[in-house]
Short mmCIF file of C-alpha atoms and ligand atoms in Angstrom, two decimals:
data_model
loop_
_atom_site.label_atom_id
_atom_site.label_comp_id
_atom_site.label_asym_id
_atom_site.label_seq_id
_atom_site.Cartn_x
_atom_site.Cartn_y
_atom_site.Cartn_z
CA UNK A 12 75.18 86.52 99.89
CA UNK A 13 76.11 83.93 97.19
CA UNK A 14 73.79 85.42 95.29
CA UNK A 15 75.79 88.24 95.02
CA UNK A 16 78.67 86.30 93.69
CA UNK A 17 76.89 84.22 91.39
CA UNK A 18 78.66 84.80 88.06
CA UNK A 19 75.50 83.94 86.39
CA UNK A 20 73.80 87.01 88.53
CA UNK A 21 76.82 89.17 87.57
CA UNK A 22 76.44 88.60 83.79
CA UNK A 23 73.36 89.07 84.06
CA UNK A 24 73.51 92.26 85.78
CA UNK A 25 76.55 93.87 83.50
CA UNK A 26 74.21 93.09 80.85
CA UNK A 27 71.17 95.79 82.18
CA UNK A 28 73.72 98.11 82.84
CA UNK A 29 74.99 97.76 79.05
CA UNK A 30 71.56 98.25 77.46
CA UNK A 31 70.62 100.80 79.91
CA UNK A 32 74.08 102.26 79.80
CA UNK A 33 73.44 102.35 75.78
CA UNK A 34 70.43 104.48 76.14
CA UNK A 35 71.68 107.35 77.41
CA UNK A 36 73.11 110.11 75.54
CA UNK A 37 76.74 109.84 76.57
CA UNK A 38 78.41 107.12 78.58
CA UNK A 39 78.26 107.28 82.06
CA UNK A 40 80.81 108.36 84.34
CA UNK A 41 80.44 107.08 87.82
CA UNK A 42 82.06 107.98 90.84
CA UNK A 43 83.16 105.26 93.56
CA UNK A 44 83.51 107.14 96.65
CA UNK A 45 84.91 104.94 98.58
CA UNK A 46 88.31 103.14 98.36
CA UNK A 47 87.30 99.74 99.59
CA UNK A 48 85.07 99.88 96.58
CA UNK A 49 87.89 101.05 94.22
CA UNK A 50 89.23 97.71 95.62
CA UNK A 51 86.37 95.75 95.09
CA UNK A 52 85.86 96.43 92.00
CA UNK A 53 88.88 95.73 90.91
CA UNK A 54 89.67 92.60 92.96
CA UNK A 55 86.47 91.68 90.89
CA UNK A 56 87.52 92.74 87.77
CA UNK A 57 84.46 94.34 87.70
CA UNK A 58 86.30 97.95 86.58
CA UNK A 59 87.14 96.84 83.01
CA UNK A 60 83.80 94.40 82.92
CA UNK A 61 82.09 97.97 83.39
CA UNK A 62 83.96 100.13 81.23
CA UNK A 63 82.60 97.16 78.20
CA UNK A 64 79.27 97.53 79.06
CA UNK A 65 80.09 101.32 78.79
CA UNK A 66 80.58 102.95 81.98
CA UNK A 67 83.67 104.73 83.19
CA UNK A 68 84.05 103.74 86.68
CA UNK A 69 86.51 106.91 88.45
CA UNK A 70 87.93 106.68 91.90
CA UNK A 71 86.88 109.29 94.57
CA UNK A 72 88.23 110.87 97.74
CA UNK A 73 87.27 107.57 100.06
CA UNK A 74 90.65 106.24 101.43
CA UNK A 75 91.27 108.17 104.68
CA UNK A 76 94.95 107.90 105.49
CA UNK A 77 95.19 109.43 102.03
CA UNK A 78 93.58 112.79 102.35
CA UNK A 79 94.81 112.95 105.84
CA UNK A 80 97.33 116.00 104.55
CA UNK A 81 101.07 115.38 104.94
CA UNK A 82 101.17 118.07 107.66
CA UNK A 83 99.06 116.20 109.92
CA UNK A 84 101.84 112.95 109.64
CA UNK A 85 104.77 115.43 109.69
CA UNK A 86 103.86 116.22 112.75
CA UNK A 87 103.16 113.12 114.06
CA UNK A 88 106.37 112.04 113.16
CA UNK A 89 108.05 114.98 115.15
CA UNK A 90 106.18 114.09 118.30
CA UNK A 91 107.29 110.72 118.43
CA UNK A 92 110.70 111.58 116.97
CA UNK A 93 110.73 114.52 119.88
CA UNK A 94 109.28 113.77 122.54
CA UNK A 95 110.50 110.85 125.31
CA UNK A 96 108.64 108.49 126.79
CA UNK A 97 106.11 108.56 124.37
CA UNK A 98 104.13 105.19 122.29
CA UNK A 99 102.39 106.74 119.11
CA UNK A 100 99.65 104.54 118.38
CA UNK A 101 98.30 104.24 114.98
CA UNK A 102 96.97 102.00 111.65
CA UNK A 103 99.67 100.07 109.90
CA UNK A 104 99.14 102.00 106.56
CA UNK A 105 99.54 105.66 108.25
CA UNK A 106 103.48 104.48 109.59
CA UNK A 107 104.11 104.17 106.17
CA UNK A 108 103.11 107.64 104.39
CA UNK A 109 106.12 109.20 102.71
CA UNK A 110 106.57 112.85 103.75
CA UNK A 111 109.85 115.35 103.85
CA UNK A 112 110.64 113.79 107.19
CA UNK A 113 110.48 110.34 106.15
CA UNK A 114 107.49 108.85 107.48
CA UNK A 115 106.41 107.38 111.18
CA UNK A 116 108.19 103.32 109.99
CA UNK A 117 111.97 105.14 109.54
CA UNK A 118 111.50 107.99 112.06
CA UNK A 119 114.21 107.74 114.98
CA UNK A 120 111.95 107.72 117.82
CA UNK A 121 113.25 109.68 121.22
CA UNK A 122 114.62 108.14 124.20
CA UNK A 123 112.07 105.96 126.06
CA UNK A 124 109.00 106.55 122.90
CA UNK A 125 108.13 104.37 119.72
CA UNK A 126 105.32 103.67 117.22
CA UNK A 127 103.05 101.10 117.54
CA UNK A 128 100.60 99.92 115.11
CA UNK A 129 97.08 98.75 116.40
CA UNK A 130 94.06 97.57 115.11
CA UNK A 131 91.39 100.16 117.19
CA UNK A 132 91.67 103.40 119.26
CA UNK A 133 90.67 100.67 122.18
CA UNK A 134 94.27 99.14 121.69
CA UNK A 135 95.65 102.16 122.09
CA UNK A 136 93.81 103.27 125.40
CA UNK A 137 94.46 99.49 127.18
CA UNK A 138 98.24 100.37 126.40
CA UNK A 139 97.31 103.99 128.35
CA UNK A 140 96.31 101.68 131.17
CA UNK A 141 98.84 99.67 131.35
CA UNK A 142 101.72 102.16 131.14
CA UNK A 143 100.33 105.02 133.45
CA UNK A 144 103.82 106.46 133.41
CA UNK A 145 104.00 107.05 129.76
CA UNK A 146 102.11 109.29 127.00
CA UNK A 147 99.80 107.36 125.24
CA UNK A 148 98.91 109.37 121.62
CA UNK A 149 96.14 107.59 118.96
CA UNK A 150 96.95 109.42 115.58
CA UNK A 151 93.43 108.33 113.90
CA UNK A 152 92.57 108.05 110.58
CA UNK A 153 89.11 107.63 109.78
CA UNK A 154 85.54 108.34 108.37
CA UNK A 155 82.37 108.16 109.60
CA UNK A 156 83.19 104.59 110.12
CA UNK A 157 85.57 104.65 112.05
CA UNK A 158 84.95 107.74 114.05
CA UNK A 159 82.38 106.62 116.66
CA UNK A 160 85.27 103.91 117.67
CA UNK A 161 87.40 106.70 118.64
CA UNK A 162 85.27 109.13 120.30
CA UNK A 163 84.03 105.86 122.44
CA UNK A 164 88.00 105.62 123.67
CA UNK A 165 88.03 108.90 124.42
CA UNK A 166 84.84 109.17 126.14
CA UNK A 167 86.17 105.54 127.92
CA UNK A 168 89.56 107.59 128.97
CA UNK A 169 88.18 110.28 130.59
CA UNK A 170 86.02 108.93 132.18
CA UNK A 171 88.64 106.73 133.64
CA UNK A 172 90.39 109.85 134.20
CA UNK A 173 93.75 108.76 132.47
CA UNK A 174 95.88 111.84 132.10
CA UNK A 175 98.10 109.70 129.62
CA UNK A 176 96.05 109.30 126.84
CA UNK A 177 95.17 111.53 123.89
CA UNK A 178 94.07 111.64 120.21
CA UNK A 179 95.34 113.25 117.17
CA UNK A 180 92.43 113.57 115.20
CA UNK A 181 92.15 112.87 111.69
CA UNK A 182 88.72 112.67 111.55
CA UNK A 183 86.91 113.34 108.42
CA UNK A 184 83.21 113.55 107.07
CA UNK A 185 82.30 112.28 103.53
CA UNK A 186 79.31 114.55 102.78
CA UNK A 187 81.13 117.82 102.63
CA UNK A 188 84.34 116.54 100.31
CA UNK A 189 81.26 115.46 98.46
CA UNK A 190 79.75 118.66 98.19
CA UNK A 191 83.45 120.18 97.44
CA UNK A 192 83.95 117.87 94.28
CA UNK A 193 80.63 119.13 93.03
CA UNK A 194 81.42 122.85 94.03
CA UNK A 195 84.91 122.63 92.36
CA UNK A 196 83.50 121.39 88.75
CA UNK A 197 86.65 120.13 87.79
CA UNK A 198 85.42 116.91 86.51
CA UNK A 199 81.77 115.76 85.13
CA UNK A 200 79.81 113.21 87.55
CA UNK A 201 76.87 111.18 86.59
CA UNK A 202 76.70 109.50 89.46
CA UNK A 203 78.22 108.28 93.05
CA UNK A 204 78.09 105.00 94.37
CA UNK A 205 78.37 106.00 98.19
CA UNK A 206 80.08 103.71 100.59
CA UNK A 207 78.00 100.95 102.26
CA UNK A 208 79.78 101.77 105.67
CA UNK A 209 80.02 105.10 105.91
CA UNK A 210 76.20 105.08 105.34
CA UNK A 211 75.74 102.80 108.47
CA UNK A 212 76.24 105.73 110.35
CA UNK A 213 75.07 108.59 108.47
CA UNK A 214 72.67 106.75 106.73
CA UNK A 215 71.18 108.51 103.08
CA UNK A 216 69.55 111.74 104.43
CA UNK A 217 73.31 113.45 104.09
CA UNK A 218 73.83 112.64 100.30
CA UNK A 219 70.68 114.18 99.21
CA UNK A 220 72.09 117.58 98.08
CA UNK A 221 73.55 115.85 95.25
CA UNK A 222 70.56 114.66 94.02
CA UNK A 223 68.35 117.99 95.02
CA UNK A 224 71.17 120.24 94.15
CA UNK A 225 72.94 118.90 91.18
CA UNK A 226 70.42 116.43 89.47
CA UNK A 227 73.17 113.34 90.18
CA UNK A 228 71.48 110.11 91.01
CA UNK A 229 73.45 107.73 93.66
CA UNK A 230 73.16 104.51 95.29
CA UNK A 231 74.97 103.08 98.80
CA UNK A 232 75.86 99.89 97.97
CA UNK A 233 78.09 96.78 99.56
CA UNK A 234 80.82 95.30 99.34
CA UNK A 235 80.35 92.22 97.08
CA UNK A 236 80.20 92.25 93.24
CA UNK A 237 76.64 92.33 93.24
CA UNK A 238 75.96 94.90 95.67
CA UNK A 239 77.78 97.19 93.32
CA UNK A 240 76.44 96.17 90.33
CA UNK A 241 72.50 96.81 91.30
CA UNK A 242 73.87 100.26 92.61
CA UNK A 243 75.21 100.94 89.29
CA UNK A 244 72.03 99.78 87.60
CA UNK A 245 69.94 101.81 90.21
CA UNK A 246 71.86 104.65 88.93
CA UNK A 247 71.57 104.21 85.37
CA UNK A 248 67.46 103.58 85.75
CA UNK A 249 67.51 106.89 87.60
CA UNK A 250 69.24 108.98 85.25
CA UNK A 251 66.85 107.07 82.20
CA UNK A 252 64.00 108.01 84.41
CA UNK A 253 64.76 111.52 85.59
CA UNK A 254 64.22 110.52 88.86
CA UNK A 255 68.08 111.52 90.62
CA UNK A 256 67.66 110.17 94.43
CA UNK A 257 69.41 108.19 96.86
CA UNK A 258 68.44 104.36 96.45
CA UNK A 259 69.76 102.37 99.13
CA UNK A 260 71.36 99.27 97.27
CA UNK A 261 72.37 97.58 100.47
CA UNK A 262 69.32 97.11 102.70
CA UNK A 263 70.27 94.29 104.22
CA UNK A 264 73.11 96.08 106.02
CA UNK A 265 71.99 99.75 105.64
CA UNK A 266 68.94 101.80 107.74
CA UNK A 267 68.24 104.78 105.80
CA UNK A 268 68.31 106.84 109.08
CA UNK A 269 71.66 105.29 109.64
CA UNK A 270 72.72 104.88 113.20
CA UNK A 271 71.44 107.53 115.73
CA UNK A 272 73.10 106.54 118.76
CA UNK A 273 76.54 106.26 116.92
CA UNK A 274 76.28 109.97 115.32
CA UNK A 275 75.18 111.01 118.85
CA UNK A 276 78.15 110.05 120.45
CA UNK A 277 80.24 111.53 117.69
CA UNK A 278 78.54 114.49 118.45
CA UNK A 279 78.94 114.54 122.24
CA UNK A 280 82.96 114.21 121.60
CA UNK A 281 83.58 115.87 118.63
CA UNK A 282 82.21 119.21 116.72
CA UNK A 283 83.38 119.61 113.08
CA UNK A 284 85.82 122.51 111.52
CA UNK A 285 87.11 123.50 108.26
CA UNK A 286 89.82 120.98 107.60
CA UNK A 287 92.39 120.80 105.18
CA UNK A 288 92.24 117.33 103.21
CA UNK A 289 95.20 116.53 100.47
CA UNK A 290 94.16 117.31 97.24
CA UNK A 291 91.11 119.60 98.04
CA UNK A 292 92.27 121.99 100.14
CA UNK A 293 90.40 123.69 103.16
CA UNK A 294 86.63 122.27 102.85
CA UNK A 295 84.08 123.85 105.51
CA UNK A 296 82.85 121.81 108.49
CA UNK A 297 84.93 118.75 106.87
CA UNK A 298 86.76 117.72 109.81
CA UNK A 299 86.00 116.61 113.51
CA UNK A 300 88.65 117.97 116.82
CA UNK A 301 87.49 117.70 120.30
CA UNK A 302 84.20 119.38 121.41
CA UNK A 303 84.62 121.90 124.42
CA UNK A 304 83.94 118.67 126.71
CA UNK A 305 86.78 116.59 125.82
CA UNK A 306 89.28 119.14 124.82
CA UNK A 307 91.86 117.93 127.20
CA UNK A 308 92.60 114.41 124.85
CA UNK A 309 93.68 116.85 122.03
CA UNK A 310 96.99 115.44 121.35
CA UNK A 311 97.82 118.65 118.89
CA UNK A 312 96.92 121.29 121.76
CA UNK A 313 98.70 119.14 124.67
CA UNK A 314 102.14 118.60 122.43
CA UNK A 315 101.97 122.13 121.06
CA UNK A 316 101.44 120.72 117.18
CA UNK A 317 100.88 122.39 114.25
CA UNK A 318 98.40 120.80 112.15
CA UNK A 319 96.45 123.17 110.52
CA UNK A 320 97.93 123.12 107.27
CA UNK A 321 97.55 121.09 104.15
CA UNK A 322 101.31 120.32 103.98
CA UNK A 323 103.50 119.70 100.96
CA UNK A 324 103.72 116.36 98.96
CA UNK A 325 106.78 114.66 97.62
CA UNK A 326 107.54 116.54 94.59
CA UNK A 327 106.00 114.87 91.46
CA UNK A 328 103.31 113.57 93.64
CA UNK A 329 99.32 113.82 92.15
CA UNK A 330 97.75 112.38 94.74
CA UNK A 331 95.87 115.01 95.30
CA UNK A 332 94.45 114.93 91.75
CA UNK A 333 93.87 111.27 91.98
CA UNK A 334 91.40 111.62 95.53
CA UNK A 335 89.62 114.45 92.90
CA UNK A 336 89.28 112.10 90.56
CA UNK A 337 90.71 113.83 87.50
CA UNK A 338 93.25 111.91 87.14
CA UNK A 339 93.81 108.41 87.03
CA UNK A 340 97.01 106.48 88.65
CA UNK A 341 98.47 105.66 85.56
CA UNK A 342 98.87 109.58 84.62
CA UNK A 343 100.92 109.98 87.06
CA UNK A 344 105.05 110.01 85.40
CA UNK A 345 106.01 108.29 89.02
CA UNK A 346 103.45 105.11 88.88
CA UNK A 347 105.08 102.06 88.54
CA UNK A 348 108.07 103.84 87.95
CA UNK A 349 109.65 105.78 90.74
CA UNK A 350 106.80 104.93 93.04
CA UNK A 351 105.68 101.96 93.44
CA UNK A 352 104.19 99.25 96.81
CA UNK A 353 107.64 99.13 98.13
CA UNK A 354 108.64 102.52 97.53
CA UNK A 355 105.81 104.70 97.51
CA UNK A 356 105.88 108.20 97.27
CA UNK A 357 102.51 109.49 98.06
CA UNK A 358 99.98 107.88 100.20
CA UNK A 359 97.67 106.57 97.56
CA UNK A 360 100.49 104.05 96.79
CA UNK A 361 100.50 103.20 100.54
CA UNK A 362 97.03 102.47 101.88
CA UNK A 363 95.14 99.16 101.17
CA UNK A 364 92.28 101.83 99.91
CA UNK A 365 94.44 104.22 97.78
CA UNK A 366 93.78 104.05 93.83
CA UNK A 367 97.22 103.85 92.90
CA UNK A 368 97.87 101.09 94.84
CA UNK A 369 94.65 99.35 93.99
CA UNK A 370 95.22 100.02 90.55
CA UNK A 371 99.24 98.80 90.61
CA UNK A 372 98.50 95.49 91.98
CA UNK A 373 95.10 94.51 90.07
CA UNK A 374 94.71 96.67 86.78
CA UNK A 375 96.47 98.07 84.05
CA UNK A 376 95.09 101.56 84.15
CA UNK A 377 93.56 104.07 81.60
CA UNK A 378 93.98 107.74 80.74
CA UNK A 379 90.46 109.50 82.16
CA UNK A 380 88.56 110.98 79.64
CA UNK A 381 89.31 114.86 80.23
FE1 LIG B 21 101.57 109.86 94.14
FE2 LIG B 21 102.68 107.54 93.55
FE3 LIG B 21 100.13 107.85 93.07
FE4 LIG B 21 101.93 109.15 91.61
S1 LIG B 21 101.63 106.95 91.67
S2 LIG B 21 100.04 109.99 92.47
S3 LIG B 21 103.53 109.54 93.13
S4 LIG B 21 101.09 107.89 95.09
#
């Protein structure tokens, strides 16, 4: 592990990727899928360190509370704001999404109900237990990641048989946004760096369209400066050799069949549907709602909620474009300015994973190249 923060290792390492960065015919444009890289590499400095040794470094769709559409927390928000007797469980960062209706932190909750922030679903459910008398609701955010977590509470509260507990689902799968960025076209990829924890579950088997399909080498890679930095130079000796795959740059954490028993148990819970995600619209089989099984947790069909829709963001608000990737933070006319940590106005200014705030608090931001 100290290897991979050895500065002497990470010179040495930004200095392949330069000459092999410098032998290809244009300079690379890699995609970080994930938002705990985005803040990785910039904690690091690594973003700028990269861009030197000539490779654009561009933030993808990986930061799950913001592509969970504002529809989804509008209604959240009415629920609790509605509904009596009610504790609306949920991660710190999705109380504080800006929406029309305010967002879950100022909403007036009804008599008897409030919001409560937890760590994991399992918080959630133990408060189910305790209070038999009132609604328990988990609105979760999450990715492959987190989504095993959540169908275990589920699976844990029915078969405890509490009638008090339910889910709102924001469940959704990184493969197919994936597969939308590269359907869409609207911005040129050389290559993805695909998140080291995500691929604990689904391990590299799902990312190999990109590489088949579209000729776009990747890597999974960790957390820590180096991690990144050998996915980045696995990516660049790929494209020099030809050879587009999907190297797994974090063996030490990483199976390349991922974790079986985890994507079974999503799959006994959950069965995916086209879901709307902020910025990219309805993607097919993107999302995950209760299976047939467990159909009675679905907070959205017990509360009578519509969340089918992509919603509306604040106006001025490019979020959206940001999770694409086709624009950076800094061309948006409200960063820094109107919208900023204490005042966001879109999610990516909120979540400890969204670009804008990632790139407010630890870089000065570029234009993207168009
Ligand atoms: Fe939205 Fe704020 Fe980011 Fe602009 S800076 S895209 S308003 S979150």
């Amino acid at each position: 592990m100290k290897e991979l923060r050895n500065p002497k290792a990470v010179r040495t390492l930004l200095r392949d990727i330069g000459e092999r960065a410098g032998r290809l015919p244009r300079p690379p444009r890699i995609m970080e899928v994930c938002g705990t890289h985005t803040m990785a590499l910039f904690r690091h400095g690594l973003t700028p360190l990269l861009a030197e040794a000539g490779v654009e470094m561009v933030s993808g769709p990986g930061c799950p509370v913001c592509i969970t559409p504002n529809g989804m927390h509008e209604a959240a928000i009415g629920l609790v704001a509605g509904t009596e007797g009610l504790t609306l469980a949920t991660f710190g960062d999705m109380t504080r999404v800006p929406t029309r209706a305010g967002s879950l932190q100022t909403a007036v909750p009804a008599r008897g109900s409030r919001v409560r922030i937890v760590y994991s679903p399992l918080e959630a459910l133990e408060e189910a237990r305790r209070e038999p008398g009132r609604q328990v609701v988990f609105f979760g955010a999450g990715f492959e990641t987190t989504i095993p977590a959540v169908a275990f509470a589920a699976r844990r509260a029915a078969a405890e048989g509490l009638a008090n507990f339910s889910v709102l689902p924001a469940l959704w799968l990184i493969p197919p946004a994936l597969k939308a960025i590269l359907a869409a076209g609207e911005i040129a990829v050389d290559g993805f760096v695909y998140p080291g924890h995500v691929s604990a579950i689904i391990g590299a088997e799902p990312y190999e369209f990109v590489a088949r399909d579209h000729g776009i080498p990747g890597a999974i890679a960790g957390f820590e400066p180096g991690d990144i930095l050998l996915a980045v130079r696995s990516i660049l000796d790929q494209a020099l050799e030809g050879r587009p795959a999907v190297a797994n740059a974090y063996a030490r954490a990483i199976r390349r069949e991922g974790n079986p028993a985890a994507r079974e148990l999503m799959a006994e819970v959950f069965e995916p549907f086209d879901a709307a995600w902020r910025g990219l619209g309805i993607i097919p089989a993107s999302g995950l709602r209760f299976g047939k099984a467990l159909a009675g947790l679905d907070a959205a069909t017990r509360f009578a909620l519509d969340v089918s829709g992509p919603g509306v963001d604040l106006p001025g608000c490019r979020c959206g474009d940001v999770l694409r990737g086709i624009i950076r933070p800094g061309d948006c006319r409200l960063f820094g300015r109107k919208c900023l940590p204490d005042s966001p106005l879109g999610p990516c200014m909120v979540s400890y994973e969204g670009a804008c705030l990632i790139h407010y608090k630890y870089g000065r931001t570029r234009r993207a190249r168009p």
